mmCIF file of C-alpha atoms in Angstrom:
data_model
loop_
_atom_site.group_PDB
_atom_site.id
_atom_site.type_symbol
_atom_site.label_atom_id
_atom_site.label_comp_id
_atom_site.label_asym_id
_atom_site.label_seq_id
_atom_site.Cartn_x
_atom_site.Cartn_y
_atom_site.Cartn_z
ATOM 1 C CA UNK A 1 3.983 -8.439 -24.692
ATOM 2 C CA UNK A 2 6.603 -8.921 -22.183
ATOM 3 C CA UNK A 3 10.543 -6.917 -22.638
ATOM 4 C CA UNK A 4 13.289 -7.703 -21.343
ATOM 5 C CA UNK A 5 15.291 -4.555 -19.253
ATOM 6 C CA UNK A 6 18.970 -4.390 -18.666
ATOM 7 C CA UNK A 7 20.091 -2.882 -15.508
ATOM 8 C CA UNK A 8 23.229 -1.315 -15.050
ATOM 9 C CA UNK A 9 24.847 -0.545 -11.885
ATOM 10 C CA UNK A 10 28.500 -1.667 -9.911
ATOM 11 C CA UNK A 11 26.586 -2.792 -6.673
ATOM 12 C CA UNK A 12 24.686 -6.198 -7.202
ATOM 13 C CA UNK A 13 22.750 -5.157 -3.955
ATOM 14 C CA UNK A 14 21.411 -1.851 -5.534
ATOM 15 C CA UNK A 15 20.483 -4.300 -9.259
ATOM 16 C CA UNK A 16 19.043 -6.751 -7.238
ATOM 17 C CA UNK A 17 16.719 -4.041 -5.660
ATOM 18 C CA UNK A 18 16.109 -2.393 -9.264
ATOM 19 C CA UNK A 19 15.022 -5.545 -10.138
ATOM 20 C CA UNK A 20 12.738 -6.355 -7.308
ATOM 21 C CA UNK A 21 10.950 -2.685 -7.236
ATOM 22 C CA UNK A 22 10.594 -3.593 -11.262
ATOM 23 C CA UNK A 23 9.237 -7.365 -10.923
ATOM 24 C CA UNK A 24 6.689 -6.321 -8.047
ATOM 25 C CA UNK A 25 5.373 -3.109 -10.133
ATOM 26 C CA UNK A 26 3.957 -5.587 -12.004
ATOM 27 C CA UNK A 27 5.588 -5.268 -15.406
ATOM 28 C CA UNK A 28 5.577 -8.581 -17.790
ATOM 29 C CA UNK A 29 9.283 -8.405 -17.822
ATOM 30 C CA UNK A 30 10.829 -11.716 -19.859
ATOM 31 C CA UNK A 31 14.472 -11.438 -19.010
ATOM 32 C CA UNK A 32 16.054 -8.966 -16.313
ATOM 33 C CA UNK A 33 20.189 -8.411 -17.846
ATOM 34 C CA UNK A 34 22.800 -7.188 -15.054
ATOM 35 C CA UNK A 35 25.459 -5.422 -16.228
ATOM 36 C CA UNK A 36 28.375 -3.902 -13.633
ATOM 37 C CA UNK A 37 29.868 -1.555 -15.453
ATOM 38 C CA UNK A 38 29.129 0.413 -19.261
ATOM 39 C CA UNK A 39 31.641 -1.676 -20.892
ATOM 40 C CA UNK A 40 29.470 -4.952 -19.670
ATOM 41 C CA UNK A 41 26.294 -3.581 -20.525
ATOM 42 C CA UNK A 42 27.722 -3.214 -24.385
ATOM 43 C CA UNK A 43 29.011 -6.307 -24.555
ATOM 44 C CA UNK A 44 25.857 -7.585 -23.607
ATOM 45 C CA UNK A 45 23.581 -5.253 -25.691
ATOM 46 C CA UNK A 46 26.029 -6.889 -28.420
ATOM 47 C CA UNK A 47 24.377 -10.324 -27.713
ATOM 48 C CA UNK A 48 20.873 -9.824 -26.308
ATOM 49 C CA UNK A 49 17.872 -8.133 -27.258
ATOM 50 C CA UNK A 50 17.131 -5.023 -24.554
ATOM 51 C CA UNK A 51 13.745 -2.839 -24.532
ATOM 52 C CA UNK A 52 14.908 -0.667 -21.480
ATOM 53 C CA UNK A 53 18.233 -0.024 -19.817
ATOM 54 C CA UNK A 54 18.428 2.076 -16.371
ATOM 55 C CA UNK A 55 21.657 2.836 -15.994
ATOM 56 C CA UNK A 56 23.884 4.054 -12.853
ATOM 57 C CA UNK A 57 26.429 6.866 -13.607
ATOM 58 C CA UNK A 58 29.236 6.120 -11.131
ATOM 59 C CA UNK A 59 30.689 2.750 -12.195
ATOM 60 C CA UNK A 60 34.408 1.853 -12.565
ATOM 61 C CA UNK A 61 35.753 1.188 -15.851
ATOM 62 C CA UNK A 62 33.219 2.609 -18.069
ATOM 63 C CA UNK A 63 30.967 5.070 -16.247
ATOM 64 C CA UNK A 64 27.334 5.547 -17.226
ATOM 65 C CA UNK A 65 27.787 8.628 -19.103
ATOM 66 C CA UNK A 66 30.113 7.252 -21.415
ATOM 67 C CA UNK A 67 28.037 4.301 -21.374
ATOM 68 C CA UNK A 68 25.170 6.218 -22.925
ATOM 69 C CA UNK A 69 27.029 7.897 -25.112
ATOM 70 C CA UNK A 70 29.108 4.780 -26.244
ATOM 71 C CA UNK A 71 25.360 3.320 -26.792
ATOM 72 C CA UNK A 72 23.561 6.562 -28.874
ATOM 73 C CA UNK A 73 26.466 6.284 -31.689
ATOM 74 C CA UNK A 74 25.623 2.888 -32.094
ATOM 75 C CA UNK A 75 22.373 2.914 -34.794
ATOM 76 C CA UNK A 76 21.635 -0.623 -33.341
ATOM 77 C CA UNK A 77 21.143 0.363 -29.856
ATOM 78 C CA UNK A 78 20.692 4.483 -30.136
ATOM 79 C CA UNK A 79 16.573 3.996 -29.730
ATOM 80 C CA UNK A 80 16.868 1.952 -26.974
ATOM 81 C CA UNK A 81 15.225 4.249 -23.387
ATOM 82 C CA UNK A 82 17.440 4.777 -21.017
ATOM 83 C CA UNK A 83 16.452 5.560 -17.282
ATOM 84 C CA UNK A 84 19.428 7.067 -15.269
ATOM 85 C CA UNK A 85 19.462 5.653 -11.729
ATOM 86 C CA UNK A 86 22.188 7.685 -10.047
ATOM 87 C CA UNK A 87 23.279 9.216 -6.636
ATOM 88 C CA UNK A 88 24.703 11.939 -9.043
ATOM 89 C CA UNK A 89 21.925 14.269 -8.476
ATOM 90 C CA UNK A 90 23.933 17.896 -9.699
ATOM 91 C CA UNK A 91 22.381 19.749 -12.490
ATOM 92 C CA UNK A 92 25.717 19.380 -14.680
ATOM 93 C CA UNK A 93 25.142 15.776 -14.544
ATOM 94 C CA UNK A 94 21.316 15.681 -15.167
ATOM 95 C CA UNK A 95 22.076 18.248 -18.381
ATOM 96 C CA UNK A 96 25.166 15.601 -19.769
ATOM 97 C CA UNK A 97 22.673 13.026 -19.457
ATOM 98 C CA UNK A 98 19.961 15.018 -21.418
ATOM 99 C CA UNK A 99 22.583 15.634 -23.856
ATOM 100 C CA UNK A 100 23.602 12.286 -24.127
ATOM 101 C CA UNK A 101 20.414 11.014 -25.292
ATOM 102 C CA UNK A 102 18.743 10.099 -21.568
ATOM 103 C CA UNK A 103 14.649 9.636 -21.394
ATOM 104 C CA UNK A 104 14.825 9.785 -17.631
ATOM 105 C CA UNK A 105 16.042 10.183 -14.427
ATOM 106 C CA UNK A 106 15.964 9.038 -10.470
ATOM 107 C CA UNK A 107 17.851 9.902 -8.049
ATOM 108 C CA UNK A 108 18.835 7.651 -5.464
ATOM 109 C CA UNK A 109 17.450 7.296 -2.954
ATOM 110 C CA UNK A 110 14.058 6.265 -4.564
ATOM 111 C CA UNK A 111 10.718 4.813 -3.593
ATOM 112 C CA UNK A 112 9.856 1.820 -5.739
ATOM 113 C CA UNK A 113 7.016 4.423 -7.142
ATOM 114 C CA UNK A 114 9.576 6.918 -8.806
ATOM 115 C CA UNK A 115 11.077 3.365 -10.833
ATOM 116 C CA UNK A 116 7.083 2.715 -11.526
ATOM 117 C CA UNK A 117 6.526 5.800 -12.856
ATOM 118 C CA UNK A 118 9.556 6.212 -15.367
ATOM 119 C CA UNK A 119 9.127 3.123 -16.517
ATOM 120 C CA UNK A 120 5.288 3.382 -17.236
ATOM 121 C CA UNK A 121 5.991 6.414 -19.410
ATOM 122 C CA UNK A 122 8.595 5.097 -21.566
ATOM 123 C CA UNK A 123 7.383 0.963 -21.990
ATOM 124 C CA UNK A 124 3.489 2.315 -22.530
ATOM 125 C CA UNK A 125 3.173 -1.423 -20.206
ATOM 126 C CA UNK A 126 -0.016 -1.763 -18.258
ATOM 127 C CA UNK A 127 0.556 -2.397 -14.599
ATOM 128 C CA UNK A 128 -0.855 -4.240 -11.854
ATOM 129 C CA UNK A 129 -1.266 -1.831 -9.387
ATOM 130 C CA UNK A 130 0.552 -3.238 -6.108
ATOM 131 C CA UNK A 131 1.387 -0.588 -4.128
ATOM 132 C CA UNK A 132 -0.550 2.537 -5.139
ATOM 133 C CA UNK A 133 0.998 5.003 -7.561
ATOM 134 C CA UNK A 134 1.961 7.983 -5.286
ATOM 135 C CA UNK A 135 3.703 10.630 -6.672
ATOM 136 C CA UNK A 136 6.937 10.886 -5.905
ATOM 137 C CA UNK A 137 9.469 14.539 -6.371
ATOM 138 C CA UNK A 138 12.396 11.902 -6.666
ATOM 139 C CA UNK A 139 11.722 11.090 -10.527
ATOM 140 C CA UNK A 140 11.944 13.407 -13.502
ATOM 141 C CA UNK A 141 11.293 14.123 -16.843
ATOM 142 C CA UNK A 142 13.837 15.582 -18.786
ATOM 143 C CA UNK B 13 32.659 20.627 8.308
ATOM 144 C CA UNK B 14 30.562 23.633 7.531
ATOM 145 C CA UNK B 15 27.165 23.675 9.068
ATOM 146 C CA UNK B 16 25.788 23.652 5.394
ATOM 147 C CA UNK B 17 27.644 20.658 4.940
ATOM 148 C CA UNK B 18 26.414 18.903 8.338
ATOM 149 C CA UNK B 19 22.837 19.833 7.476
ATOM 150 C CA UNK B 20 23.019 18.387 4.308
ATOM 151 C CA UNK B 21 24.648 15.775 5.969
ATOM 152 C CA UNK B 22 22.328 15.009 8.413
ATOM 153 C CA UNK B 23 19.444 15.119 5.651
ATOM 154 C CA UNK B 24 21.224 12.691 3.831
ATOM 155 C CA UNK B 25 21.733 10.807 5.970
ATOM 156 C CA UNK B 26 18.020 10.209 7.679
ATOM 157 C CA UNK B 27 16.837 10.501 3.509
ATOM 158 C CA UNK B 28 18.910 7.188 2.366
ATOM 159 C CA UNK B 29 18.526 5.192 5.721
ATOM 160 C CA UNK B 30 14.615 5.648 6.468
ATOM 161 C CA UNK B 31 13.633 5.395 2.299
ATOM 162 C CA UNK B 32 16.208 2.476 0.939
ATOM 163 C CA UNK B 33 16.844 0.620 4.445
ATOM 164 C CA UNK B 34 13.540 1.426 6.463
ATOM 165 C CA UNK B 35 15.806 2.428 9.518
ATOM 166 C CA UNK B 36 14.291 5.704 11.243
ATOM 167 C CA UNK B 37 17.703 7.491 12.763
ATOM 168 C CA UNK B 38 18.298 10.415 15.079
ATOM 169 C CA UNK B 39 21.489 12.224 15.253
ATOM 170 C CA UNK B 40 23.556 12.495 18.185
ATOM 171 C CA UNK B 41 24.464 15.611 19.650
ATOM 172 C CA UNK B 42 26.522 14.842 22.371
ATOM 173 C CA UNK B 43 29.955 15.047 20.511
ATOM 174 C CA UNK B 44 31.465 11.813 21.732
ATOM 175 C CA UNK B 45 34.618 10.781 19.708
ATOM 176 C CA UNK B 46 34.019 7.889 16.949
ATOM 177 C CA UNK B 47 36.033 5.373 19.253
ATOM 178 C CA UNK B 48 33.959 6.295 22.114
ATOM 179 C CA UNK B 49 30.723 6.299 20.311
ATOM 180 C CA UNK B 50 31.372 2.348 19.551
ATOM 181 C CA UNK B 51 32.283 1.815 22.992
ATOM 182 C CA UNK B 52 30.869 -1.773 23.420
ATOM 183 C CA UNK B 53 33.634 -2.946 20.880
ATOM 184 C CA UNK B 54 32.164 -4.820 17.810
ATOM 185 C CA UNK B 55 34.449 -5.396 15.427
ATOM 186 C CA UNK B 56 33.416 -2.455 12.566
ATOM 187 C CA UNK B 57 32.917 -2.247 9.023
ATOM 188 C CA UNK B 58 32.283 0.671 6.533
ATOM 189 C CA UNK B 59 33.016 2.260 3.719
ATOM 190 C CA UNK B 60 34.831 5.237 2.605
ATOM 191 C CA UNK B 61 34.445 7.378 -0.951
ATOM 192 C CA UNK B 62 37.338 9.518 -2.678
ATOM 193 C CA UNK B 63 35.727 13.309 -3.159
ATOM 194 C CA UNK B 64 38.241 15.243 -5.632
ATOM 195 C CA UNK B 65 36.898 18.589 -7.325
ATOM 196 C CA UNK B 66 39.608 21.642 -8.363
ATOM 197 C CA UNK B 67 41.727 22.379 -5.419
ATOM 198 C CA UNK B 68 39.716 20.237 -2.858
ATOM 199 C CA UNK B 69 40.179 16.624 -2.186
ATOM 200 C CA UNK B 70 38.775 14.184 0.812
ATOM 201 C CA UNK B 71 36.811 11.493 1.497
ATOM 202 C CA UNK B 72 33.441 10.842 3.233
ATOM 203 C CA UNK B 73 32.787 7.531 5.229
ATOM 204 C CA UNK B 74 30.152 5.541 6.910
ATOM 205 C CA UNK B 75 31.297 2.978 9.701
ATOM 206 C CA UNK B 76 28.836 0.618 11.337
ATOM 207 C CA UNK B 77 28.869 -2.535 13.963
ATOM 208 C CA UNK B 78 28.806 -6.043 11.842
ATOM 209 C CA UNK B 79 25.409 -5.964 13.628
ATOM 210 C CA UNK B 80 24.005 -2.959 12.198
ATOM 211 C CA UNK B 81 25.455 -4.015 8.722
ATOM 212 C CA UNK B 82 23.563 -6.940 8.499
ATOM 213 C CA UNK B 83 20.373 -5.334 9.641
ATOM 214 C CA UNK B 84 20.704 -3.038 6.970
ATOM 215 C CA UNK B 85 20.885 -5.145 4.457
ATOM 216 C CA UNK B 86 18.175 -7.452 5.298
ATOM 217 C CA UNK B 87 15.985 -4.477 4.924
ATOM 218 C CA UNK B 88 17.640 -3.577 1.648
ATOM 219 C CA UNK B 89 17.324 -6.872 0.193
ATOM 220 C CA UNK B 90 14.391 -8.166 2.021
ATOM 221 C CA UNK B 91 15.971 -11.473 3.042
ATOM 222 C CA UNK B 92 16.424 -12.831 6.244
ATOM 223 C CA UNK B 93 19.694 -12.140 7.900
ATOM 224 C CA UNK B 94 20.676 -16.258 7.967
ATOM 225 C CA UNK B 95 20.279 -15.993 3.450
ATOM 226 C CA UNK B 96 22.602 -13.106 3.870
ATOM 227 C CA UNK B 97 25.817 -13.383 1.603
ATOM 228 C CA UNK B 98 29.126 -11.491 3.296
ATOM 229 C CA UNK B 99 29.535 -9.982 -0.165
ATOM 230 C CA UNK B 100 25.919 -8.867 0.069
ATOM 231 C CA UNK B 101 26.564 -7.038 3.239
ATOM 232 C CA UNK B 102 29.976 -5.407 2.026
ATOM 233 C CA UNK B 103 27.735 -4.395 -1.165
ATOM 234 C CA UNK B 104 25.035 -2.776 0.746
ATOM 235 C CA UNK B 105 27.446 -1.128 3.164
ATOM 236 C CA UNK B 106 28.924 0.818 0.260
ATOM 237 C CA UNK B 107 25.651 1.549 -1.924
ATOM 238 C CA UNK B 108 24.733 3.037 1.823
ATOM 239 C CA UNK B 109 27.412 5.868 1.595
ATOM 240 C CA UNK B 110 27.404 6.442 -2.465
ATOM 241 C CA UNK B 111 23.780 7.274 -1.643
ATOM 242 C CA UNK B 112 24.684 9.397 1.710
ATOM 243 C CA UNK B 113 27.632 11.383 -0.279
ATOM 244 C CA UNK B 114 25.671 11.649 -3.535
ATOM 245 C CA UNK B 115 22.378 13.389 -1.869
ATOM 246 C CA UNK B 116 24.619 15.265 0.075
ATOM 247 C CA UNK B 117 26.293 16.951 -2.600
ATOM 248 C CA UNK B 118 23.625 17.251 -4.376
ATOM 249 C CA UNK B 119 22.189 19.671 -2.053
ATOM 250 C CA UNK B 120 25.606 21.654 -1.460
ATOM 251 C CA UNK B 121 27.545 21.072 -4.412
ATOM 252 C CA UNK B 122 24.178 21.928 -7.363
ATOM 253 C CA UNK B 123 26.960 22.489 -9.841
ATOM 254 C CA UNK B 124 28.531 19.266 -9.287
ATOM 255 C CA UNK B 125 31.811 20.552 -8.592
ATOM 256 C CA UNK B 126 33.017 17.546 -6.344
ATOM 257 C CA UNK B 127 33.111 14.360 -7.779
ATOM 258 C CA UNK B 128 32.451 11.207 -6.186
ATOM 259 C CA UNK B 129 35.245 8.292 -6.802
ATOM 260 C CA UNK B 130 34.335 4.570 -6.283
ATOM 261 C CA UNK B 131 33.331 3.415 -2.201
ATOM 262 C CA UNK B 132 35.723 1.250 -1.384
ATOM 263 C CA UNK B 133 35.200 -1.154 1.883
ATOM 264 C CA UNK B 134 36.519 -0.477 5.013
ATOM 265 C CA UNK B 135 37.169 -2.920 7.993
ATOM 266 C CA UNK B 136 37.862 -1.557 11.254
ATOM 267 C CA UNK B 137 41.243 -4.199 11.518
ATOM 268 C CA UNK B 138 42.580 -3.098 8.339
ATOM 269 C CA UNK B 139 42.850 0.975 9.724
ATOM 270 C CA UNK B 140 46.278 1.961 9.995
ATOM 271 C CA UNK B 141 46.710 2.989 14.173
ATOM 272 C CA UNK B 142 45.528 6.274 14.577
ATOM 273 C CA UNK B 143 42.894 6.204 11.464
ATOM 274 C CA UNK B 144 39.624 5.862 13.659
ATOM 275 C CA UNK B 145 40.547 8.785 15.506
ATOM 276 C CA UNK B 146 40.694 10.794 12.369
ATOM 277 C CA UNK B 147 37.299 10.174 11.810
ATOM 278 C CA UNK B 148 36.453 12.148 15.062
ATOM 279 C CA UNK B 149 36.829 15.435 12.918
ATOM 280 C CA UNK B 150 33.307 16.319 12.263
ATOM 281 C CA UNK B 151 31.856 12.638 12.484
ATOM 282 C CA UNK B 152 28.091 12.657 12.792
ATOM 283 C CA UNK B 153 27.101 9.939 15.034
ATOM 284 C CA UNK B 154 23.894 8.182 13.900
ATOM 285 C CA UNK B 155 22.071 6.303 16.347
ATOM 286 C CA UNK B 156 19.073 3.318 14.977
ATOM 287 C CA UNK B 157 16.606 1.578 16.999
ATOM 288 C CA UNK B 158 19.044 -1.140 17.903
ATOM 289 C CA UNK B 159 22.509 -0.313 16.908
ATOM 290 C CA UNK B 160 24.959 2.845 16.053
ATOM 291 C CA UNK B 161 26.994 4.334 13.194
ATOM 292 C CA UNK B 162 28.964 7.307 12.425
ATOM 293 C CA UNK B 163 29.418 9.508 9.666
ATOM 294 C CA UNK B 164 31.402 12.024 8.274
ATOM 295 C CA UNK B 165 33.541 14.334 5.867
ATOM 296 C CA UNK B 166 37.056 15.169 5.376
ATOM 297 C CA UNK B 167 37.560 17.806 2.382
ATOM 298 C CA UNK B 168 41.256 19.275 2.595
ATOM 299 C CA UNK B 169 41.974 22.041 0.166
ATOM 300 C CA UNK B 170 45.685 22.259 -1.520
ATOM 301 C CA UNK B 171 47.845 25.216 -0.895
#
């Protein structure tokens, strides 16, 4: 059964390589969402129907901690998985993001494994295997 | 720039551009000044990021040829160079040093102390007189298989 993901990031460059690494893991995605900034990505979890969101924490306007946390008080989004996607790779941002209700993180940089990976774990999808599934330190659980 | 700061730099650095932008890069040691370092005089681009965190404030920044740019973000995006969109380029440019300044800190600054603002494009015309020699203070100068960048730091800390 295909799902459709929402990424969520300020650089269209950086979403359109999220959604590359994502399409040629070999996921049955239905519809990819973009989203530049949190307050976006509400407006359209408002109007579409999202499995997955991996989110970027440095954005203008809304940022993607407030984002998630904007999303978690909402009971129609709250169970939706997040995957953090972020540069911000401190431990004080990892633990707001845990706190905040975040399945998972990457930090960027990433190989298109560590994107793989998280996803795998949180969709339950079975994947065609196109490049190998190497482990990766880049990913985490939290 | 502290030498745990250049290290971290330098990792960053070779990290982001050989993993998101399959560009293998060695660091020059020679201490050139930025101006000097883009001798052959290619109009440049880059980016620059606000760092603000207690008493400390600064930015990093990451200049390139148009050249090298464009390069970088056919690799990115894995499209040819003619599909390229300007936009694309500026985009990639910018992602480049959010990724350089955010794995940088997060080997120096674990506590997240310093906080990264929004990277905001740079063009090489639009530098006030005197800007790319500010640069020269601690720029790292980053040399590719067929181009050149530079690097760098500022942090200031208020009195």
């Amino acid at each position: 059964m295909s799902f459709n993901v929402l990424i969520v990031d300020d650089s269209s460059s950086m979403r359109a390589v999220i959604k590359k690494t994502i399409r040629l893991s070999g996921f049955d995605v239905g519809e990819y969402l973009e989203a530049g900034d949190g307050r976006e990505a509400l407006e359209l979890l408002s109007n579409k129907w999202v499995d997955l969101v991996l989110s970027d924490i440095n954005m203008p306007n809304m940022n993607g901690l407030e984002f998630i946390a904007e999303m978690k008080k909402n009971e129609l989004f709250s169970s939706i998985p997040v995957i953090m996607v972020t540069t911000e790779g401190s431990e004080k941002n990892i633990q707001e993001s845990i706190r905040l209700g975040a399945s998972k993180y990457i930090k960027k940089p990433f190989l298109p494994e560590d994107i793989k990976k998280a996803m795998h774990s949180l969709v339950g999808e079975e994947v065609r295997d196109v490049r190998g599934d190497k482990e990766s330190d880049a990913s985490g659980d939290f | 720039m502290s030498e745990e700061i250049k290290k971290a730099m330098h990792q960053a650095i070779s990290d982001v551009m050989n993993k998101m932008f399959f560009l293998p890069v060695q660091i020059n040691l020679k201490g050139l000044a930025v101006r000097e370092w883009f001798s052959n005089r290619h109009p440049l681009i880059g980016a620059e990021v606000g760092l603000t965190g207690g008493r400390l404030s600064g930015y990093s920044y990451l200049m390139m040829p148009g050249a090298a740019a464009r390069e970088m973000t056919a690799n990115f995006l894995g499209i040819a160079e003619k599909e390229m969109k300007a936009t694309q380029e500026r985009d990639t440019v910018k992602e480049a040093l959010n990724m350089i300044t955010g794995n940088m800190l997060s080997q120096c600054d674990k506590k997240g102390f310093l906080r990264i603002g929004i990277p905001r494009l740079i063009n090489e015309n639009d530098l006030p007189a005197g800007r790319l020699d500010a640069f020269d203070k601690g720029a790292i100068l980053i040399e590719t298989e067929h181009s050149r960048m530079a690097a760098g730091i500022v942090l200031r800390r208020e009195a």
